Backbone as ProteinMPNN parsed JSONL, in Angstrom:
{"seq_chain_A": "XXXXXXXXXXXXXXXXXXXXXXXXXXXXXXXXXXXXXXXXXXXXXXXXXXXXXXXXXXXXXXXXXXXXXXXXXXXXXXXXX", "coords_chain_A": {"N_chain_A": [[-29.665, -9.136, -3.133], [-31.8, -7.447, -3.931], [-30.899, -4.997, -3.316], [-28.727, -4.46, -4.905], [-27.228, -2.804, -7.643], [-26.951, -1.101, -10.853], [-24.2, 0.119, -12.154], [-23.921, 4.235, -12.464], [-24.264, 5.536, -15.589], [-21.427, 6.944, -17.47], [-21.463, 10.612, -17.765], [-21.889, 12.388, -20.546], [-20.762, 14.877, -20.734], [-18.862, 14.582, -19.423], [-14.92, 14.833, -18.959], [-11.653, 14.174, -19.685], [-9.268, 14.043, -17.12], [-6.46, 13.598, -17.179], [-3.332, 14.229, -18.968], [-0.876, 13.674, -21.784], [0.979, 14.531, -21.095], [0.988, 14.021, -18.253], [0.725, 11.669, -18.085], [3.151, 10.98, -19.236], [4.882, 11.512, -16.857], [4.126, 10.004, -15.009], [4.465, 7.443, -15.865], [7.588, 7.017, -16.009], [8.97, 6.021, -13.846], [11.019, 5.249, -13.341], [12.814, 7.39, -13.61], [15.255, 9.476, -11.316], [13.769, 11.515, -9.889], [11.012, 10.992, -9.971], [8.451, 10.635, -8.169], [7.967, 7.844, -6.246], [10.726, 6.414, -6.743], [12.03, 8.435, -5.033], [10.844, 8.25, -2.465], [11.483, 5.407, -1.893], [14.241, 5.292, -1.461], [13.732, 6.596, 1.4], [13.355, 3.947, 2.766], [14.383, 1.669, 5.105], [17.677, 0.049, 5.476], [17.504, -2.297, 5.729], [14.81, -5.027, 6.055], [11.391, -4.318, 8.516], [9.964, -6.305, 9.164], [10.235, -9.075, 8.737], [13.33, -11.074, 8.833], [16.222, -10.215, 6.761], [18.908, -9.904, 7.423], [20.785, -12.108, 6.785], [20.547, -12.231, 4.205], [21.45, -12.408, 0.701], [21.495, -10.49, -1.741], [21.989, -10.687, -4.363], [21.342, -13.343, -4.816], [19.28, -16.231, -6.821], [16.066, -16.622, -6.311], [13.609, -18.935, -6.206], [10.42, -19.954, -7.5], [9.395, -22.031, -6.403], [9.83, -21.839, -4.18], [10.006, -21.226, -0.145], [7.41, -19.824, 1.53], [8.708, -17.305, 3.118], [11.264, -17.316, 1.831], [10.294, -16.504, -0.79], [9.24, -13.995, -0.054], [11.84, -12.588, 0.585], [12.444, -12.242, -2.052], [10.696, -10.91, -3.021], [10.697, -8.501, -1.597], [13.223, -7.456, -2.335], [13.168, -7.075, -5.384], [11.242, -4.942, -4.777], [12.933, -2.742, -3.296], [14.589, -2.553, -5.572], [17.06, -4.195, -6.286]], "CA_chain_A": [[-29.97, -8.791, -4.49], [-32.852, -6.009, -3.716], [-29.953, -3.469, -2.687], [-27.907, -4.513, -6.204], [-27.668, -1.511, -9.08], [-26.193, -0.947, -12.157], [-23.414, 1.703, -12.31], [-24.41, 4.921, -13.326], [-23.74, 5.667, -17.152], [-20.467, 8.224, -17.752], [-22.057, 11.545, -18.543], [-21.842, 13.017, -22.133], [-20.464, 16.034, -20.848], [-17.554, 14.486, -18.975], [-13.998, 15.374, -19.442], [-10.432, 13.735, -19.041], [-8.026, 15.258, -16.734], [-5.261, 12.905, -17.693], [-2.579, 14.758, -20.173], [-0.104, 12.871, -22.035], [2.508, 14.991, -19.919], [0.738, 13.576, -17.087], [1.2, 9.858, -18.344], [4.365, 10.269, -19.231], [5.477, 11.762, -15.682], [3.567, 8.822, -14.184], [4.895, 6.473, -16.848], [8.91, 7.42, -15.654], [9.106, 5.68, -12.586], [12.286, 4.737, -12.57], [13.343, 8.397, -13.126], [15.433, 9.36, -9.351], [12.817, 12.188, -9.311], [10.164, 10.366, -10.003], [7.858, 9.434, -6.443], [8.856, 5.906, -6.207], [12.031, 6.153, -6.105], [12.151, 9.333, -3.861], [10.456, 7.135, -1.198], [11.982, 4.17, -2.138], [15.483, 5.504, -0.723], [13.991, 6.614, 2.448], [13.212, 2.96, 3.378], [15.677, 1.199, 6.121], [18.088, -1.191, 4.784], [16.608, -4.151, 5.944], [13.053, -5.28, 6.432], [11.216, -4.835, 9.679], [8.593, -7.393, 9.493], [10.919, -10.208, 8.768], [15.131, -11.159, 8.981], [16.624, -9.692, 5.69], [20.485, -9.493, 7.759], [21.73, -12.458, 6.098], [20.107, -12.346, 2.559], [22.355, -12.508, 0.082], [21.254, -9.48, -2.911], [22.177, -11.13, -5.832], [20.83, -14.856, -4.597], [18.247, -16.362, -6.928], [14.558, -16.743, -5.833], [12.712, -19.825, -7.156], [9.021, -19.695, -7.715], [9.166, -23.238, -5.498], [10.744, -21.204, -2.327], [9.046, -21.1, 0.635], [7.371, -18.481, 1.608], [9.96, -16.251, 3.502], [12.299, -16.817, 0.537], [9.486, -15.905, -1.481], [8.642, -12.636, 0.262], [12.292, -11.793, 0.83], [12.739, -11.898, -2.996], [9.615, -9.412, -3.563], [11.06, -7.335, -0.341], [14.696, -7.104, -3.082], [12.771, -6.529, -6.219], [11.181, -3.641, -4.429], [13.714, -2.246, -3.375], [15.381, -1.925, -6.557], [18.122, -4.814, -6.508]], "C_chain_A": [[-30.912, -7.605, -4.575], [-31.808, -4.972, -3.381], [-28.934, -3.488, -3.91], [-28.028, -3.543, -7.137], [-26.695, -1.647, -9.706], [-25.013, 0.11, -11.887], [-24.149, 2.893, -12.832], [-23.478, 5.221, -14.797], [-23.09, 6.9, -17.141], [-21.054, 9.223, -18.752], [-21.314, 11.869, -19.901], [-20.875, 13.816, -21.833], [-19.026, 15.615, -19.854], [-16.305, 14.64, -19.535], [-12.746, 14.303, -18.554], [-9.554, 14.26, -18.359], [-6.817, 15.057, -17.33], [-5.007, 13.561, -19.375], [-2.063, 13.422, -20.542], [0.932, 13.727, -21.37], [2.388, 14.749, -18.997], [1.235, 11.995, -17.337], [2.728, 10.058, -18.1], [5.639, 10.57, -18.074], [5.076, 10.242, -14.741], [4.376, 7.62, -14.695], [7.059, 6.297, -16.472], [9.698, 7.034, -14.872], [10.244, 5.153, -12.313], [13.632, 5.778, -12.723], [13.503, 8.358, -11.56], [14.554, 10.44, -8.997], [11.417, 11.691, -9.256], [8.992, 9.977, -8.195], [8.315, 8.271, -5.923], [9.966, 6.155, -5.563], [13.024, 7.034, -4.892], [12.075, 8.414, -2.727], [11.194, 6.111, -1.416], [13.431, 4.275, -1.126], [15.669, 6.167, 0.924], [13.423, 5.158, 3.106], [14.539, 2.293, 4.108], [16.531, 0.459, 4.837], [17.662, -2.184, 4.477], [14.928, -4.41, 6.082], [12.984, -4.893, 7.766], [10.336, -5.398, 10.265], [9.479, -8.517, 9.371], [12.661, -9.974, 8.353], [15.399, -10.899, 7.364], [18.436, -9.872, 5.981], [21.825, -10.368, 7.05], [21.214, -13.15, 4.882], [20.985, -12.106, 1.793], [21.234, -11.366, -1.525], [21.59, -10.027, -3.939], [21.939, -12.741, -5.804], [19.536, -14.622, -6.12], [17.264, -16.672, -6.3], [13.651, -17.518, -6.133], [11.58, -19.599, -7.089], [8.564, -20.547, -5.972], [9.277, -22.583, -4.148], [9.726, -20.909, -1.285], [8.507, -19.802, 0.776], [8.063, -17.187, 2.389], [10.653, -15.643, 2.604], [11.842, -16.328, -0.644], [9.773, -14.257, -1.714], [10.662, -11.904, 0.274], [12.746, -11.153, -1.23], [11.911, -10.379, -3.674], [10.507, -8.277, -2.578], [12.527, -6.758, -1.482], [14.526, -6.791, -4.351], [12.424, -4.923, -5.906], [12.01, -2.983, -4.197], [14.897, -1.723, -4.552], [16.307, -2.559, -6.819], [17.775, -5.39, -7.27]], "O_chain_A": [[-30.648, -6.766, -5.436], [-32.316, -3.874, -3.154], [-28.228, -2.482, -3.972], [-29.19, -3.412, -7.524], [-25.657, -2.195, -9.335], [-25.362, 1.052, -11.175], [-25.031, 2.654, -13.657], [-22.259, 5.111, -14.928], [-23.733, 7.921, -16.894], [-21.197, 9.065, -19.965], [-20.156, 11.513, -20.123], [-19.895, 13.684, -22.567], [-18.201, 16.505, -19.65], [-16.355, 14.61, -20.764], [-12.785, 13.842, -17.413], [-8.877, 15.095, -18.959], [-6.151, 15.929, -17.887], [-5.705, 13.552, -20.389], [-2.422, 12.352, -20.049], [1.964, 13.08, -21.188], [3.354, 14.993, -18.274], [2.085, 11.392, -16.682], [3.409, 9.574, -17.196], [6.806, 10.184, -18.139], [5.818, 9.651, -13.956], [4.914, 6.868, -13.883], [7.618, 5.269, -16.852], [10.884, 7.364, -14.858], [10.53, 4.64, -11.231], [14.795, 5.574, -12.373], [12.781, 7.812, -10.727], [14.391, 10.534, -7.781], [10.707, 12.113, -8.342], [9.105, 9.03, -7.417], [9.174, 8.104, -5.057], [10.238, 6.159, -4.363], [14.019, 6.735, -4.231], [13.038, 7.909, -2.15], [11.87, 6.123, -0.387], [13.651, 3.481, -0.21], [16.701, 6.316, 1.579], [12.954, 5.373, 4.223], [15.652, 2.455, 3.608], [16.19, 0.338, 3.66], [17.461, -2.821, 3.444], [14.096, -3.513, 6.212], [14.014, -4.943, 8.439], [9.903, -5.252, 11.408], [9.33, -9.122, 10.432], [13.134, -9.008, 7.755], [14.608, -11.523, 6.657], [19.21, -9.96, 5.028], [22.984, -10.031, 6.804], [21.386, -14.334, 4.589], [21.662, -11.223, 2.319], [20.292, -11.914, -2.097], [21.138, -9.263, -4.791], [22.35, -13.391, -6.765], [19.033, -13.557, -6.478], [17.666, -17.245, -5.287], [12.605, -16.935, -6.415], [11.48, -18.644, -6.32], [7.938, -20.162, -4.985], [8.7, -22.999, -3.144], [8.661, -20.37, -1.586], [9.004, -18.801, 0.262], [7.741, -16.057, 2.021], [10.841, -14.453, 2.35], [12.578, -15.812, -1.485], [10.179, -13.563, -2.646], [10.767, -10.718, -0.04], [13.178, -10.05, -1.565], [12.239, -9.403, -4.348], [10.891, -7.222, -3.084], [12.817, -5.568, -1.363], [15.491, -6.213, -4.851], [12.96, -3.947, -6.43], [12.094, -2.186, -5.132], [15.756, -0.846, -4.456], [16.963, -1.986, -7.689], [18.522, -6.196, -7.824]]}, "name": "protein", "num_of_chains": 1, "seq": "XXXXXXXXXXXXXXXXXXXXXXXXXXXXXXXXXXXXXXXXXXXXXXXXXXXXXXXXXXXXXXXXXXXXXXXXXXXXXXXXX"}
């Protein structure tokens, strides 16, 4: 607690960089130029932290699912399916 401080208080004289042509480039993301999805399409097919080979892409994903079937559902959201 002796090494604890307050934030300092956002000067007066500060300034926003953020446009609204910046938002709404950021805001786009599922434009194919967009970042995201640039990268997004150089990722492998499959996972390579865990088996993806016989996942089924259009399976549902219950909440209940273990955690594999969990993670492979986030691993198929990300990706974009």
């Amino acid at each position: 607690l002796e090494e604890a401080f307050l934030p300092q208080a956002v000067p007066a004289d500060a300034s926003i960089k953020c446009t609204k042509e910046h938002l709404a480039k950021f805001a786009s993301f599922m434009d194919v130029t967009h970042p995201f999805p640039v990268q997004r399409q150089l990722w492998p097919d499959h996972a390579c932290l865990f088996n993806t080979k016989n996942f089924d892409l259009d399976s549902h994903v219950s909440q209940r699912a273990s955690y594999p079937d969990r993670l492979l559902g986030i691993w198929r959201r990300l990706r974009g399916y």
